[in-house]
CSV table of C-alpha atoms in Angstrom, one decimal:
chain,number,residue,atom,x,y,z
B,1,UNK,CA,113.2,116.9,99.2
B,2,UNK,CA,112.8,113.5,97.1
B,3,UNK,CA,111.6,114.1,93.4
B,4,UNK,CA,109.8,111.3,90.8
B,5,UNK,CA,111.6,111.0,87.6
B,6,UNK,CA,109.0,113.9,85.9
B,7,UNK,CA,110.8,116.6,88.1
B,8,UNK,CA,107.7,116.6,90.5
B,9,UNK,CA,108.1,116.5,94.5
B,10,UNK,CA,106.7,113.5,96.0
B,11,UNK,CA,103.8,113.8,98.3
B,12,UNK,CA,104.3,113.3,102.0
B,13,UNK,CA,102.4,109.7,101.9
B,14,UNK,CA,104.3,109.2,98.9
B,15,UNK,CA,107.5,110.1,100.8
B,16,UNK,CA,106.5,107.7,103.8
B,17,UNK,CA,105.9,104.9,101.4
B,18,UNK,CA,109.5,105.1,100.1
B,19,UNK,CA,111.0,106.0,103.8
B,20,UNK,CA,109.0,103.1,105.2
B,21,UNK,CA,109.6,100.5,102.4
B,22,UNK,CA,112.8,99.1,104.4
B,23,UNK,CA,111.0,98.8,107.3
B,24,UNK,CA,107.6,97.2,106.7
B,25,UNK,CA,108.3,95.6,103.4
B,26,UNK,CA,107.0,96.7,99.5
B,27,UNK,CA,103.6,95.6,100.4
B,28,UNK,CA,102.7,96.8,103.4
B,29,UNK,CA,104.0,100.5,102.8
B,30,UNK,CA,102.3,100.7,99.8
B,31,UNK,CA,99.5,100.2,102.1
B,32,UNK,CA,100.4,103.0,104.3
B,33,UNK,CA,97.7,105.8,104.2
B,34,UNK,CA,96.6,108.7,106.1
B,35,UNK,CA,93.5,109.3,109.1
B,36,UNK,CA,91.7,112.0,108.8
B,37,UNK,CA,94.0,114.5,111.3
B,38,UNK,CA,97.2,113.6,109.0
B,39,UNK,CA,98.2,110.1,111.0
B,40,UNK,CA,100.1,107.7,109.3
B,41,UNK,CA,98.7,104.1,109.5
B,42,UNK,CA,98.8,100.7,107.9
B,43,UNK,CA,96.2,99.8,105.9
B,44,UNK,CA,95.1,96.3,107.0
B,45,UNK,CA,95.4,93.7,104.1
B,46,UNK,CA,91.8,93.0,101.8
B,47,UNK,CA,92.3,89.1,102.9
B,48,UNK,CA,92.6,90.1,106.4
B,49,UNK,CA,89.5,92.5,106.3
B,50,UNK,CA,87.5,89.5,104.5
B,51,UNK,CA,88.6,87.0,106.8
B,52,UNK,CA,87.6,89.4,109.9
B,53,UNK,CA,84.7,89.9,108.4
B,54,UNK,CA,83.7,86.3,107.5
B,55,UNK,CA,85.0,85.6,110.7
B,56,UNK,CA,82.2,87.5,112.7
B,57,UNK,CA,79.5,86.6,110.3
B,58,UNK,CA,80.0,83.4,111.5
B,59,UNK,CA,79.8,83.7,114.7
B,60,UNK,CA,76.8,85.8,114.7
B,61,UNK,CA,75.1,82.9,112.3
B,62,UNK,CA,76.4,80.6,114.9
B,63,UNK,CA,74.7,82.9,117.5
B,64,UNK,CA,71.2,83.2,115.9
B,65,UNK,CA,71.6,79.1,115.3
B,66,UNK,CA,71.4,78.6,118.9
B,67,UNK,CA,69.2,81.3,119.9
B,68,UNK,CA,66.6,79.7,117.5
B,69,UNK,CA,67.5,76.1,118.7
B,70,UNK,CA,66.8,77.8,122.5
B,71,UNK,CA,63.1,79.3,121.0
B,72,UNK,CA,62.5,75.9,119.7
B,73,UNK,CA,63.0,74.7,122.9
B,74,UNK,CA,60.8,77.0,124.8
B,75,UNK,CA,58.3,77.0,121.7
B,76,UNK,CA,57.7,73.3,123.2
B,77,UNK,CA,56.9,74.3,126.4
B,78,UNK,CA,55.0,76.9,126.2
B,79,UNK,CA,53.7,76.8,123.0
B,80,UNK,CA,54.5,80.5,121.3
B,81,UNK,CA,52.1,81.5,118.6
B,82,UNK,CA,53.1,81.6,114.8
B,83,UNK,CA,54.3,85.2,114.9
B,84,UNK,CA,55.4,85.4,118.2
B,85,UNK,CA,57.9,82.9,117.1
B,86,UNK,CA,58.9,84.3,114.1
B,87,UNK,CA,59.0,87.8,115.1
B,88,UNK,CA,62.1,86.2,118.3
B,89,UNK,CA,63.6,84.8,115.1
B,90,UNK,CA,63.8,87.9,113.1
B,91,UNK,CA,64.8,89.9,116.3
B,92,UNK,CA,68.0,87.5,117.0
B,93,UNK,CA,69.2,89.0,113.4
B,94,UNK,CA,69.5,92.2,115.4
B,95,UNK,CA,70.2,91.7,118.6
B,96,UNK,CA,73.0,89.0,118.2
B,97,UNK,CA,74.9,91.5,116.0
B,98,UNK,CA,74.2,94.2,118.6
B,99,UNK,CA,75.3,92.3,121.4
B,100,UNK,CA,78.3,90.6,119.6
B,101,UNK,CA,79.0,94.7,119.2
B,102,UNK,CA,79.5,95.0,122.7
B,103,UNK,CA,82.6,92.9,123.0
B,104,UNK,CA,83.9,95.4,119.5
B,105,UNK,CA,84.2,99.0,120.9
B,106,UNK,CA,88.1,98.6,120.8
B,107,UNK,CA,87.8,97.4,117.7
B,108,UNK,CA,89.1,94.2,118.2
B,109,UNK,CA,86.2,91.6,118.0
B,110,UNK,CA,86.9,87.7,117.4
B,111,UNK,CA,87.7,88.6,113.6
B,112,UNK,CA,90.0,91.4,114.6
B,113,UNK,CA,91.8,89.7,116.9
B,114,UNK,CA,92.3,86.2,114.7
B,115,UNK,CA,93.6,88.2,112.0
B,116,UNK,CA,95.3,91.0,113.4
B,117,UNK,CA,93.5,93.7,112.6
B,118,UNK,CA,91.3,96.6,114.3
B,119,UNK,CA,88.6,98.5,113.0
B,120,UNK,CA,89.2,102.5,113.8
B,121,UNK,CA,88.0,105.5,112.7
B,122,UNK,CA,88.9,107.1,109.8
B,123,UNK,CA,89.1,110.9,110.9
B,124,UNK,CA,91.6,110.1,113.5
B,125,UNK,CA,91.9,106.6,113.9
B,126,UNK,CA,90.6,106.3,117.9
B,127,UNK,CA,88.2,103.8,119.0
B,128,UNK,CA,84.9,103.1,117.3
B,129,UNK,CA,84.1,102.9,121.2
B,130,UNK,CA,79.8,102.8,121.6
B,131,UNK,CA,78.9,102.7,118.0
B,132,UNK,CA,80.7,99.6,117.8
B,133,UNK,CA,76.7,97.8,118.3
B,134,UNK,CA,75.7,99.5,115.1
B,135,UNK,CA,79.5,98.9,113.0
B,136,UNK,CA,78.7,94.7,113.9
B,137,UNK,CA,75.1,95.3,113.1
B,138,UNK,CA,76.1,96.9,109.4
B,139,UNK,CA,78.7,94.0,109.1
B,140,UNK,CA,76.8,91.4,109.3
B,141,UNK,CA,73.4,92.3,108.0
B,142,UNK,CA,74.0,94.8,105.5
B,143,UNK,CA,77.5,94.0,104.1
B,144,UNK,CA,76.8,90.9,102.2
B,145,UNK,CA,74.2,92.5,100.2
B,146,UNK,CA,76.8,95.7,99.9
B,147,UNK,CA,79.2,92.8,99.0
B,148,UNK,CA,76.5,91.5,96.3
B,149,UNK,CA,75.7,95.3,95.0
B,150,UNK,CA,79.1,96.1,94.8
B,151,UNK,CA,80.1,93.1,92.7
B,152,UNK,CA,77.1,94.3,90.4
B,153,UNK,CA,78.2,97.6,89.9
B,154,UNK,CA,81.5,96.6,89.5
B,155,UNK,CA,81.3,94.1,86.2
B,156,UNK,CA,78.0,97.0,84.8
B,157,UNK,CA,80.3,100.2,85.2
B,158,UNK,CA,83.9,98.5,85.2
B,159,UNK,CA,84.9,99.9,88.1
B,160,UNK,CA,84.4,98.6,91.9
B,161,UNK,CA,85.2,102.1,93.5
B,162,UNK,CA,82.0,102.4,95.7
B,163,UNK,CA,80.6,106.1,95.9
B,164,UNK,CA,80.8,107.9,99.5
B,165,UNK,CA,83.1,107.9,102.6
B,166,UNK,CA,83.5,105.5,105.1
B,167,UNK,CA,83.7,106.5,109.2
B,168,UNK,CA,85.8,103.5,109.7
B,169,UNK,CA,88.7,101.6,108.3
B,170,UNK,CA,90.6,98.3,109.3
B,171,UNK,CA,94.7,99.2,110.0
B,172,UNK,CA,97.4,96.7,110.7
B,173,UNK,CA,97.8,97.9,114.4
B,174,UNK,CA,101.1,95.9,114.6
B,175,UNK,CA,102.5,97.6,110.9
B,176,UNK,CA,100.9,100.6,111.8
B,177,UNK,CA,103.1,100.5,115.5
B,178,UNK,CA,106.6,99.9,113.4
B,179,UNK,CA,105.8,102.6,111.5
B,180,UNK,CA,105.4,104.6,114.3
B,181,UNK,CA,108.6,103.2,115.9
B,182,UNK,CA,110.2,104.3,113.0
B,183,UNK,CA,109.6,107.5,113.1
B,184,UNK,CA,107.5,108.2,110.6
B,185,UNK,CA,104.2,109.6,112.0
């Protein structure tokens, strides 16, 4: 049993941190933390999760651009009323995230996959599978004003610890695999 300099045992995350230090490098075992069921993972890095994240808001904007440059389109042939039109426009900020969704239930949308990371769940880190519609749909509509509340509550209370728990988290599939490799589940 490994002990810190006070005399106290370390814990067993605390213990694969050190064991897994020579394999994944300082940083990325202090990112190693533990599912739900007691499964070791790598975190996935906060620039990566940004990145993914900016990565599929982009799309999705991109998405919405050309679904309103196809209503425009068909708005001049057929002539849509005022809130016909605006109500298709307003429903594209749903459905484009929904559909995008689709192509996310193994976790690995454009964002994932261009920065190497993979959105799981957090109990036991399996596939986010058929709710993946509604994680896509929460990342792009409702994180940037989370992002925005956050960054409120942060510089009012001094502290950017958000309350609650999350169902899913971003690993480092390729870390979290070495790890595994390793030995040290």
């Amino acid at each position: 049993m490994t002990v810190r300099a006070t005399g106290r045992p370390l814990t067993r995350l605390e213990a694969a941190q050190a064991q897994a230090e020579h394999v994944l490098g300082a940083r990325k075992a202090k990112r190693i933390a533990m599912f739900g069921n007691g499964t070791l993972y790598v975190k996935a890095g906060t620039l990566a999760q940004v990145m993914s994240w900016l990565i599929d808001f982009v799309v999705c904007l991109f998405a919405v651009a050309v679904g309103v440059v196809v209503l425009s389109v068909v708005d001049r042939a057929v002539t849509l009323s005022g809130g016909a039109l605006a109500g298709a426009v307003l429903a594209l900020f749903v459905l484009v995230p929904v559909l995008y969704g689709l192509c996310y239930g193994n976790g690995r949308a454009l964002g994932a996959v261009l920065t190497g990371t993979q959105l799981v769940r957090v109990k036991d880190g399996s596939r986010i599978g058929v709710k993946a519609c509604w994680a896509m749909l929460v990342r792009t509509l409702f994180m940037p004003v989370l992002s925005v509340v956050l960054v409120v509550t942060a510089f009012s209370t001094g502290s950017a610890d958000a309350p609650g728990s999350l169902a899913r988290t971003s690993i480092d599939p390729d870390a979290t695999r070495r790890l595994h490799d390793a030995g040290i589940r």
